[in-house]
Each structure stands twice: as C-alpha cells, then as structure tokens.
mmCIF file of C-alpha atoms and ligand atoms in Angstrom:
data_model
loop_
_atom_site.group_PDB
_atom_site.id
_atom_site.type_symbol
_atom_site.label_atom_id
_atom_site.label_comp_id
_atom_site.label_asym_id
_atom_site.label_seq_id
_atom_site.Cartn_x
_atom_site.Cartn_y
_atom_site.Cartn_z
ATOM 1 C CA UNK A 1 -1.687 8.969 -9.419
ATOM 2 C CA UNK A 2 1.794 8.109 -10.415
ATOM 3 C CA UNK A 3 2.308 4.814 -12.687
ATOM 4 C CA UNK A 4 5.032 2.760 -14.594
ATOM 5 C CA UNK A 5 4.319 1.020 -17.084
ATOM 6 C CA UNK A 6 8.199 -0.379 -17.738
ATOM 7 C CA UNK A 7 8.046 -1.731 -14.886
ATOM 8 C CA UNK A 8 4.236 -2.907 -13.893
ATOM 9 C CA UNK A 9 3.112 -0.519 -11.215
ATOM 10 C CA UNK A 10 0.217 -0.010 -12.705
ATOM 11 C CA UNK A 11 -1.526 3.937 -11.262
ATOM 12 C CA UNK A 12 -4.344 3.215 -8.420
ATOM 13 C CA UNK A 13 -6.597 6.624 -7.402
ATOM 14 C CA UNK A 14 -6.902 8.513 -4.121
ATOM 15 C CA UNK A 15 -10.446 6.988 -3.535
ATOM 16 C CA UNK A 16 -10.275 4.321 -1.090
ATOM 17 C CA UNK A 17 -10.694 0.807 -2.185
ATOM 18 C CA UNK A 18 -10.772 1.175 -5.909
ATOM 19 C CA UNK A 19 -7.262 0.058 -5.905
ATOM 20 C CA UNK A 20 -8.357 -3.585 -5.183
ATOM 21 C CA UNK A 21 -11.236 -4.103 -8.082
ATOM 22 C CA UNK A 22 -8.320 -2.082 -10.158
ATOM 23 C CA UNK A 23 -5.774 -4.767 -9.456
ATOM 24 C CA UNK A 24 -7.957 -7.824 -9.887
ATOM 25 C CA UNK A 25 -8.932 -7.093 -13.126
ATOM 26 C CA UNK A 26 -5.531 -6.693 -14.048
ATOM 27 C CA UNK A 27 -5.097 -10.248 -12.925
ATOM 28 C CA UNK A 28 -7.882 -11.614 -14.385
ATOM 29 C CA UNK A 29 -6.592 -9.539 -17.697
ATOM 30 C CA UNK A 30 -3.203 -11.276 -17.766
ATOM 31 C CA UNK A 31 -4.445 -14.602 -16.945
ATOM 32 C CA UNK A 32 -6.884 -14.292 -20.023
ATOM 33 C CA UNK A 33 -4.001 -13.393 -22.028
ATOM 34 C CA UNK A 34 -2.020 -16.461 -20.964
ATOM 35 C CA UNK A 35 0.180 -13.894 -19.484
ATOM 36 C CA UNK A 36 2.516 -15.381 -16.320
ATOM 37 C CA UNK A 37 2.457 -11.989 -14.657
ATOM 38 C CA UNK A 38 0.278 -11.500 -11.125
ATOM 39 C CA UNK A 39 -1.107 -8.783 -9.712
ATOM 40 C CA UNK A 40 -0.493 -7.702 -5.840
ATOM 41 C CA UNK A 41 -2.585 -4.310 -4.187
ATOM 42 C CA UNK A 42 -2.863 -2.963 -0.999
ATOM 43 C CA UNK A 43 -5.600 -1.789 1.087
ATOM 44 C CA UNK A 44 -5.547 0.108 4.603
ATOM 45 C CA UNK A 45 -8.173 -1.694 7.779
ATOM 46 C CA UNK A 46 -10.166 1.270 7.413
ATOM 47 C CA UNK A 47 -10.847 1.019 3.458
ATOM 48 C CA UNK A 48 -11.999 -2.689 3.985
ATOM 49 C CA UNK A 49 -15.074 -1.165 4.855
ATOM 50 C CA UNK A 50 -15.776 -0.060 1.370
ATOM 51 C CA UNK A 51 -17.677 -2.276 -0.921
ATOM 52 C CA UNK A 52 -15.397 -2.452 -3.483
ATOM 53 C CA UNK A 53 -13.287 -4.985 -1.400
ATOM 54 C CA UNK A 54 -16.242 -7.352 -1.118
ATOM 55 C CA UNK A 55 -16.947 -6.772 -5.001
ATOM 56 C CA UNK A 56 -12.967 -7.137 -5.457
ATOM 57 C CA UNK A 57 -13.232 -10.434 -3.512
ATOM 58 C CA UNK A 58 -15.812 -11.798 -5.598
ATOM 59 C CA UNK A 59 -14.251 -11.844 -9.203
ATOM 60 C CA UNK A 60 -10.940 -12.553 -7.010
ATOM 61 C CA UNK A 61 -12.658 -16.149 -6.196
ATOM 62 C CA UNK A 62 -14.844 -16.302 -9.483
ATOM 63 C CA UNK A 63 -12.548 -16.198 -11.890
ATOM 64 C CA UNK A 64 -9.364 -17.776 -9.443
ATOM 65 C CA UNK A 65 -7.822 -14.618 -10.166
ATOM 66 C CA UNK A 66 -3.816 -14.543 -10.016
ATOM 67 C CA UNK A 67 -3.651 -11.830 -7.452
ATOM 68 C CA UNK A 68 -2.427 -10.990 -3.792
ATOM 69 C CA UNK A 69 -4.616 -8.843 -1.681
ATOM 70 C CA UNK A 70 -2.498 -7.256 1.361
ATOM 71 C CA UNK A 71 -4.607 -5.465 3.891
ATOM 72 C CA UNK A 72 -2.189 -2.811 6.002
ATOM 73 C CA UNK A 73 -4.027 -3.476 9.409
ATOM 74 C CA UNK A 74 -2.201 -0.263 11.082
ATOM 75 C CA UNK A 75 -4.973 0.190 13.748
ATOM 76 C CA UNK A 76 -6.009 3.636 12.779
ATOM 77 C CA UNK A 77 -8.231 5.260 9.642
ATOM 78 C CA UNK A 78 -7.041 8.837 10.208
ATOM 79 C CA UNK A 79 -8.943 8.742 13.665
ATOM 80 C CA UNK A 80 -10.460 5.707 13.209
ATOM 81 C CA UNK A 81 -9.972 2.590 15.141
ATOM 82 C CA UNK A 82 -9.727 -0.607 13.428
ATOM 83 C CA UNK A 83 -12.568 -2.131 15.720
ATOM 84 C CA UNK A 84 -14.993 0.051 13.566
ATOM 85 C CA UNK A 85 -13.843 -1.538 10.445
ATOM 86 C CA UNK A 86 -13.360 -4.908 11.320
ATOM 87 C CA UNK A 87 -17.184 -5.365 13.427
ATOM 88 C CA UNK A 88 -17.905 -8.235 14.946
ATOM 89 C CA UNK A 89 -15.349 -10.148 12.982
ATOM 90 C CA UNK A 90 -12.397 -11.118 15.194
ATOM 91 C CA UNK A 91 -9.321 -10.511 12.438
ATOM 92 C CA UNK A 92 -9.732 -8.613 8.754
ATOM 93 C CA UNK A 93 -8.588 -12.187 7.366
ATOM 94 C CA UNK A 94 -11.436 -13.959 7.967
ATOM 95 C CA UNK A 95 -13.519 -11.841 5.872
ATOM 96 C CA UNK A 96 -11.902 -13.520 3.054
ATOM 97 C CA UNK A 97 -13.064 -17.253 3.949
ATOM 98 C CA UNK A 98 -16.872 -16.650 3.016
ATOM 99 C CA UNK A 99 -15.181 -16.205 -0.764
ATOM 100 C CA UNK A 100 -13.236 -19.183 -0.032
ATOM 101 C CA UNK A 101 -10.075 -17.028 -0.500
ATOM 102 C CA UNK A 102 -7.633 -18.875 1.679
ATOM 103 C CA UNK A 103 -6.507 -16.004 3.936
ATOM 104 C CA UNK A 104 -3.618 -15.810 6.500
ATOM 105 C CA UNK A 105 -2.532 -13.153 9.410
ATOM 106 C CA UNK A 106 1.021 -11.984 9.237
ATOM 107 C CA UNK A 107 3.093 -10.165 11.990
ATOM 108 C CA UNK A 108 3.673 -7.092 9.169
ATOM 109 C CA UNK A 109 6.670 -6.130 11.652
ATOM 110 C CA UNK A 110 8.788 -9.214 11.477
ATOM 111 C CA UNK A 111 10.351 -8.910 7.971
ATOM 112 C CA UNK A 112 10.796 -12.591 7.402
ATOM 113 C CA UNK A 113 7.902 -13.500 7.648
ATOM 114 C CA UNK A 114 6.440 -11.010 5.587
ATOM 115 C CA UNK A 115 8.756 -12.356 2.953
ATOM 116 C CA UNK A 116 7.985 -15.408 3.282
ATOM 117 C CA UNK A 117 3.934 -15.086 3.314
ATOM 118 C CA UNK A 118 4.397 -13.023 0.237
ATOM 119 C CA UNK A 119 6.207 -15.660 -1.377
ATOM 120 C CA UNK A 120 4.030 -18.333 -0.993
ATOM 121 C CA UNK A 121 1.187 -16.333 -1.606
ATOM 122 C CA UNK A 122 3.000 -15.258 -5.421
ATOM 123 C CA UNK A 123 3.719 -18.950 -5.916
ATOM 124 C CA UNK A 124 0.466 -19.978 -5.493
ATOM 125 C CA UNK A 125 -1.011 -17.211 -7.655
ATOM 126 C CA UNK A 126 1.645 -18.105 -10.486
ATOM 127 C CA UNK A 127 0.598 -21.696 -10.438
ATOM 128 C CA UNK A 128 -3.018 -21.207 -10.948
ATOM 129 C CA UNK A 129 -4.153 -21.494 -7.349
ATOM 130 C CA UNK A 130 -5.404 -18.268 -7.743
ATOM 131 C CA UNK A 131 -6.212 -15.132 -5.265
ATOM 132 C CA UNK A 132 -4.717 -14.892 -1.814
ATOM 133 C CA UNK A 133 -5.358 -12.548 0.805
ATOM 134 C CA UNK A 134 -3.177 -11.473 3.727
ATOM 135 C CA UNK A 135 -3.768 -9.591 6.507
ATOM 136 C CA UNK A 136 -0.337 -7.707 7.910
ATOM 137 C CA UNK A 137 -0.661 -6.360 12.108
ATOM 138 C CA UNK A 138 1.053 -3.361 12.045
ATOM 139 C CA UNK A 139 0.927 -0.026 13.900
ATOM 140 C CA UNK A 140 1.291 3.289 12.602
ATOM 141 C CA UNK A 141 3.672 5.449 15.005
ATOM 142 C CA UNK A 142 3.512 8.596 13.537
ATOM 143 C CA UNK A 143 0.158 11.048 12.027
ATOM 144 C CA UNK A 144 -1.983 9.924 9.377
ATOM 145 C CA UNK A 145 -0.353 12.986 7.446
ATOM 146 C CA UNK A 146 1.652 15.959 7.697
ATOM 147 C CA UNK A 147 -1.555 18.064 8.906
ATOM 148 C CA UNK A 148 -2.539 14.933 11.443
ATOM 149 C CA UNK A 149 -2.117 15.421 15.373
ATOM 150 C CA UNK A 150 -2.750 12.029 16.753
ATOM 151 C CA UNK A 151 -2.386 13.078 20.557
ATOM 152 C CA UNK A 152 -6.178 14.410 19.591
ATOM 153 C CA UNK A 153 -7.182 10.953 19.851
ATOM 154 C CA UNK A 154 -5.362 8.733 20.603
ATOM 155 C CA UNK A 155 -3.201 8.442 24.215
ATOM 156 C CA UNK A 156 -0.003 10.325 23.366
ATOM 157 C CA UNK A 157 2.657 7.737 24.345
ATOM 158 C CA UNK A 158 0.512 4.563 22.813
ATOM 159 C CA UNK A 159 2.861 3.771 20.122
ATOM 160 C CA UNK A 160 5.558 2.811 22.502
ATOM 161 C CA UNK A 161 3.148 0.093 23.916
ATOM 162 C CA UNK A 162 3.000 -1.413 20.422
ATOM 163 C CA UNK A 163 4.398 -5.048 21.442
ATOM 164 C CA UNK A 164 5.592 -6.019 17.772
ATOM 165 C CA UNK A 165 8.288 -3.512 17.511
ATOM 166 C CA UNK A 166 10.219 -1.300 14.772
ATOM 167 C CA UNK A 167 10.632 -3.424 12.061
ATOM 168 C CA UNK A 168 14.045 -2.138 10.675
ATOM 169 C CA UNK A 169 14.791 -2.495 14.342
ATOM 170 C CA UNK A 170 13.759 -6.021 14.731
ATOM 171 C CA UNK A 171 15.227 -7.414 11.703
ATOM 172 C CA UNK A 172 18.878 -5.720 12.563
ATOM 173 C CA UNK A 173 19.205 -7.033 15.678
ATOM 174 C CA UNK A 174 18.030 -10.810 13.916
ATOM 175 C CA UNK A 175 21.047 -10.116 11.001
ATOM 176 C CA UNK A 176 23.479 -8.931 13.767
ATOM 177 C CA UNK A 177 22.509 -12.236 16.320
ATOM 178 C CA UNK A 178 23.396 -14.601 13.531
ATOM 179 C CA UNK A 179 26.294 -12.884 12.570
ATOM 180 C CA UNK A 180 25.261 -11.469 9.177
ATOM 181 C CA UNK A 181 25.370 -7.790 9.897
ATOM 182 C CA UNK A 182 26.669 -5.041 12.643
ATOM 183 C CA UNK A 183 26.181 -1.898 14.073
ATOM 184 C CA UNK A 184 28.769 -0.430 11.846
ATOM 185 C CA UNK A 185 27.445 -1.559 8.636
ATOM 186 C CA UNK A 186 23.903 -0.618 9.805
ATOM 187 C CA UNK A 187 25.557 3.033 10.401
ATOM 188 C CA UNK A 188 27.061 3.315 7.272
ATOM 189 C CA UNK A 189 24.334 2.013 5.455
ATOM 190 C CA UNK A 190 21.755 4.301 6.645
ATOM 191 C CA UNK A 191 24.337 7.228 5.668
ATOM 192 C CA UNK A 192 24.422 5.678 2.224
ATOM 193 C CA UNK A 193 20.687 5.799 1.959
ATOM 194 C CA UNK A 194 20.135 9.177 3.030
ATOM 195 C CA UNK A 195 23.309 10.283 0.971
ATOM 196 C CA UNK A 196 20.871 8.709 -1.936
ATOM 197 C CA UNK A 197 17.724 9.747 -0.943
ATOM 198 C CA UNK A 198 19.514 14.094 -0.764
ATOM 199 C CA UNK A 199 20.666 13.603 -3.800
ATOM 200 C CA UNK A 200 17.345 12.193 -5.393
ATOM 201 C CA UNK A 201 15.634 15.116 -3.711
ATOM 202 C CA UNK A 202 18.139 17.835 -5.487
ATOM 203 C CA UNK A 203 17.540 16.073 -8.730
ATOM 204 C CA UNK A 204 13.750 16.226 -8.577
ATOM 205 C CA UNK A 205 13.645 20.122 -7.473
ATOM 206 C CA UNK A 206 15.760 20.917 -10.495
ATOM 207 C CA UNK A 207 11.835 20.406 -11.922
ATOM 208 C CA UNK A 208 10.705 22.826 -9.447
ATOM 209 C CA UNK A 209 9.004 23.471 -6.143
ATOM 210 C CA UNK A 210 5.875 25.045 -4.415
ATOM 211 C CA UNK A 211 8.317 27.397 -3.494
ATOM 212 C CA UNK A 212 10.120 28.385 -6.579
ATOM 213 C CA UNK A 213 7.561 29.278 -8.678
ATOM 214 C CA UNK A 214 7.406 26.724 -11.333
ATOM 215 C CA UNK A 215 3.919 25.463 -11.379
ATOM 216 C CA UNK A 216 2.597 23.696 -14.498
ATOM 217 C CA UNK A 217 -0.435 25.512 -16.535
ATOM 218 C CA UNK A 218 -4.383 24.700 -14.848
ATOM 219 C CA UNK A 219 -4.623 23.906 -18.583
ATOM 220 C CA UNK A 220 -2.651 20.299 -17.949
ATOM 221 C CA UNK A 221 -5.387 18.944 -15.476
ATOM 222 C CA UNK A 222 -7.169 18.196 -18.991
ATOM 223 C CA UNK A 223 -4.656 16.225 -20.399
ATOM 224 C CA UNK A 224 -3.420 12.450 -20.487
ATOM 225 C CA UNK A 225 -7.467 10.989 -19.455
ATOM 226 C CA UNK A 226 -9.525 10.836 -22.480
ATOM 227 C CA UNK A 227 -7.813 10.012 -25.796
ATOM 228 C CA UNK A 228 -10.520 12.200 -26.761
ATOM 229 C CA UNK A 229 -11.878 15.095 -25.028
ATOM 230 C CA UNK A 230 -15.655 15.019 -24.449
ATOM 231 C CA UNK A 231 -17.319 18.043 -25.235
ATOM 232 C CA UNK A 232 -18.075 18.568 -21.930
ATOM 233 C CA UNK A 233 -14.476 19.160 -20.839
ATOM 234 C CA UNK A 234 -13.413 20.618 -24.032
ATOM 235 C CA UNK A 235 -15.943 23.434 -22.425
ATOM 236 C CA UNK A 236 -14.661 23.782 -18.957
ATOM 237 C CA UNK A 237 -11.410 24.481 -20.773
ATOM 238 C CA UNK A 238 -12.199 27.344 -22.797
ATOM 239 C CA UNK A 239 -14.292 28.775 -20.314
ATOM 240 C CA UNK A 240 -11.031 28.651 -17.787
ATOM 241 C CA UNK A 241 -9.696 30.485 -21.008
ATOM 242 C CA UNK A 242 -7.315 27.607 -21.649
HETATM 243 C C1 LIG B 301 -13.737 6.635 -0.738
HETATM 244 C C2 LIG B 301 -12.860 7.487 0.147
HETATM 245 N N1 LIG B 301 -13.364 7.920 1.339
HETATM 246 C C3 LIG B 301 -12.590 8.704 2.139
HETATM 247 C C4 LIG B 301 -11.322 9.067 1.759
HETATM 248 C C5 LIG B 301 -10.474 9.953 2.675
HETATM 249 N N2 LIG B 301 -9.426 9.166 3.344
HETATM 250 C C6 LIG B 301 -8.171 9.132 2.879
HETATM 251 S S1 LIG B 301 -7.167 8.126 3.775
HETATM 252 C C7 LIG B 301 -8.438 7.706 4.835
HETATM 253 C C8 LIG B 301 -8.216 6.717 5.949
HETATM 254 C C9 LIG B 301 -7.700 5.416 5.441
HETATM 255 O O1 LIG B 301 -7.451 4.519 6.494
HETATM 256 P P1 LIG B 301 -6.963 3.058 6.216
HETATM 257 O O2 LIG B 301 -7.799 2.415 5.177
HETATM 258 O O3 LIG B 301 -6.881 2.356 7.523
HETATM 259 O O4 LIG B 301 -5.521 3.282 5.558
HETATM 260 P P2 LIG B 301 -4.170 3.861 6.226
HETATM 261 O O5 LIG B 301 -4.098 5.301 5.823
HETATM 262 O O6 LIG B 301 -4.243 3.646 7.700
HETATM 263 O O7 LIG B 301 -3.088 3.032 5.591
HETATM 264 C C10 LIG B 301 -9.624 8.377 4.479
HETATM 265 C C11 LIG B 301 -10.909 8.251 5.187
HETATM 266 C C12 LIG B 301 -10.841 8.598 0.488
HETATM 267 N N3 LIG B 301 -9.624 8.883 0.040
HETATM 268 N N4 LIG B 301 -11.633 7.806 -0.300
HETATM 269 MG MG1 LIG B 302 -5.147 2.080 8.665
#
C-alpha cells in the first residue's frame, strides 16, 4: 500500500492487524536509534481479534515502546458486530491492562477530546513513558465499501440512533456557540474543500483511469519488493512472458 517516506507514513498491508506489529517495531527502531520520532497505527474492533495485536502489545510493553495504538471501535467488521470481537470483555481498552499498557476510552466523535487524548498519549510516548493505547467509540454510518449493503444486516435506519453524533457536526455547532465560527464560514469552507478536493481529482486522472485505458504493464506487480528477485519470481515473470 501507499507510503511516504518524506514525511513518515510509513506503508501498512491489506491484511488485518499487521499494521500494529509493523508500527511497533518502528518505534522500538527509532527509540534504539536515539531517534525522538514515535510511532502511531490504527486498528479496526474487528481486527483486534487477530493475534498480531496481542503479539503487537507485547513488545509494545517489553521494550516501553514509543508508540500509540488507536483502535477504530466503529461497531461493525463488514457484518460483524463488535460484541464478537470484544467477548466477554466489557470495552476493547481493557485488553490492554493485562500488558500493563495504560489504556483509555475516547468519545472518537467529539473532536476535542480526541485531540486532546492523542496529545497526551504522544507526550507520554516522547518522554519515555512508552506505549499507549486508546480505544475511540465511533459508528460507521455508511457500507463497509462501495459493494457493501448494510440494510442486509443491520436495521436500516440504526445509524440515526447513534447517540454520539456527526462529528464535523458536533464540533461546528461547539466553534459557532463560543463564537469562533458560523454558518457562513462553515459554507464557504466546505466549497473551498470540495473546490480542492475536484481539482486534486482532475490532476490525478491526467495519470489515467479504469476507464481510459491507461493501465500499467502485469509486468510492474514484480517490481519495487525484493532488491533482488528470487528465482522463483524471476520465473513467474517469464512464464507471464514479461
Ligand atoms: C487477515 C485478514 N482477514 C480478513 C480480511 C478481510 N477484511 C477486510 S476489512 C475486514 C473487516 C475489518 O473490520 P474492522 O477491523 O472492525 O475495521 P473497519 O473496517 O470497521 O474499520 C475484513 C474481515 C483482511 N483484510 N485481512
Ligand atoms: Mg470496525
């Protein structure tokens, strides 16, 4: 997946989980090299179920590893319930006491106080007080993807039941009560943004769409993983006649 080296994002994969052993031994990597930099990964409820967050956990709290480990509760794995996920255990937050990971629950729809978890959590990871893991109670409104229909399992109008609220939603009304934004400004700043956001999109397609035509060569799945290609590979290729 996509990365950035310029500016730290480093590239997680599409399998679930790995994303959280990935960014802990980043941490642990820059704290061995007396680097200040700290490492902060993300993880849905459902994925918490895969072992790689326990085994993430455990160097986490070995090695008081510089890192913040967010878990997305959104209530839903694709068709999943978070119940499934999350057992017997009464939040995903406690899981992180048995490591002696000190481990909070955040409304993930109030802005603020996202902010301000995060913060605290980054301070104490760029002091040397090591890993801290945060769970964020959100919902997710819409399908798990394009090709999702959640009405097949879930009740159609749940997400308007959600008590916590559109977050955008919440935090404008906050800025507007204490004077420090207004309806007009939100208006014209949400024009801004999707004037930005078109013109980002024509930019990109100048590369190419499904659509157009302008696919890139099977050959390129072979490139940029191995600084050398094992023989193996080197034989798919020729026999795709690459
Ligand atoms: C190891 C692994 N198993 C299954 C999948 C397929 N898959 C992709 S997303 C997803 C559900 C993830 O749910 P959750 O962890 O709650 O994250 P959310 O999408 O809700 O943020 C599944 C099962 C995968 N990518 N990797
Ligand atoms: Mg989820």
């Amino acid at each position: 997946m996509y990365s950035s080296m310029d500016h730290g994002f480093f590239t997680i994969s599409g399998n679930l989980g790995t994303q959280y052993i990935q960014a802990v031994g980043w941490a642990m990597a820059s704290a061995i090299a007396g680097d200040t930099r700290i490492a902060s990964a993300w993880i849905g409820d459902g994925a918490t179920a895969e072992s790689d967050f326990y085994s993430a956990m455990v160097f986490a709290s070995t090695y008081n590893a510089p890192v913040i480990l967010n878990i997305v509760n959104n209530q839903w794995a694709i068709s999943t319930f978070q119940g499934f996920a999350r057992g017997n255990a009464v939040t995903f937050a406690e899981r992180g006491h048995g490591f002696g990971i000190p481990s909070l629950r955040v409304d993930g729809n109030d802005y603020l106080a996202v902010h301000a978890v995060a913060k605290w959590a980054a301070e104490r990871a760029r002091s040397g007080h090591g890993p801290t893991l945060i769970e964020h109670v959100t919902y997710r409104a819409g399908g798990h993807s394009t090709s999702d229909d959640p009405s097949a399992y879930r009740a159609k109008e749940e997400f308007s039941a959600w008590p916590l609220g559109d977050p955008i939603d919440r935090l404008k009304r906050h800025l507007i009560t204490i004077g420090e934004w207004s309806e007009e400004r939100h208006t014209q700043a949400l024009a801004e943004i999707s004037d930005t956001v078109r013109k980002a999109q024509k930019e990109a397609e100048k590369n190419g769409t499904l659509g157009s035509g302008a696919h890139p060569s099977p050959a390129e799945m072979f490139d940029d993983v191995y600084a050398e290609m094992p023989p193996h590979l080197r034989a798919q290729r020729q026999a795709g006649g690459f």
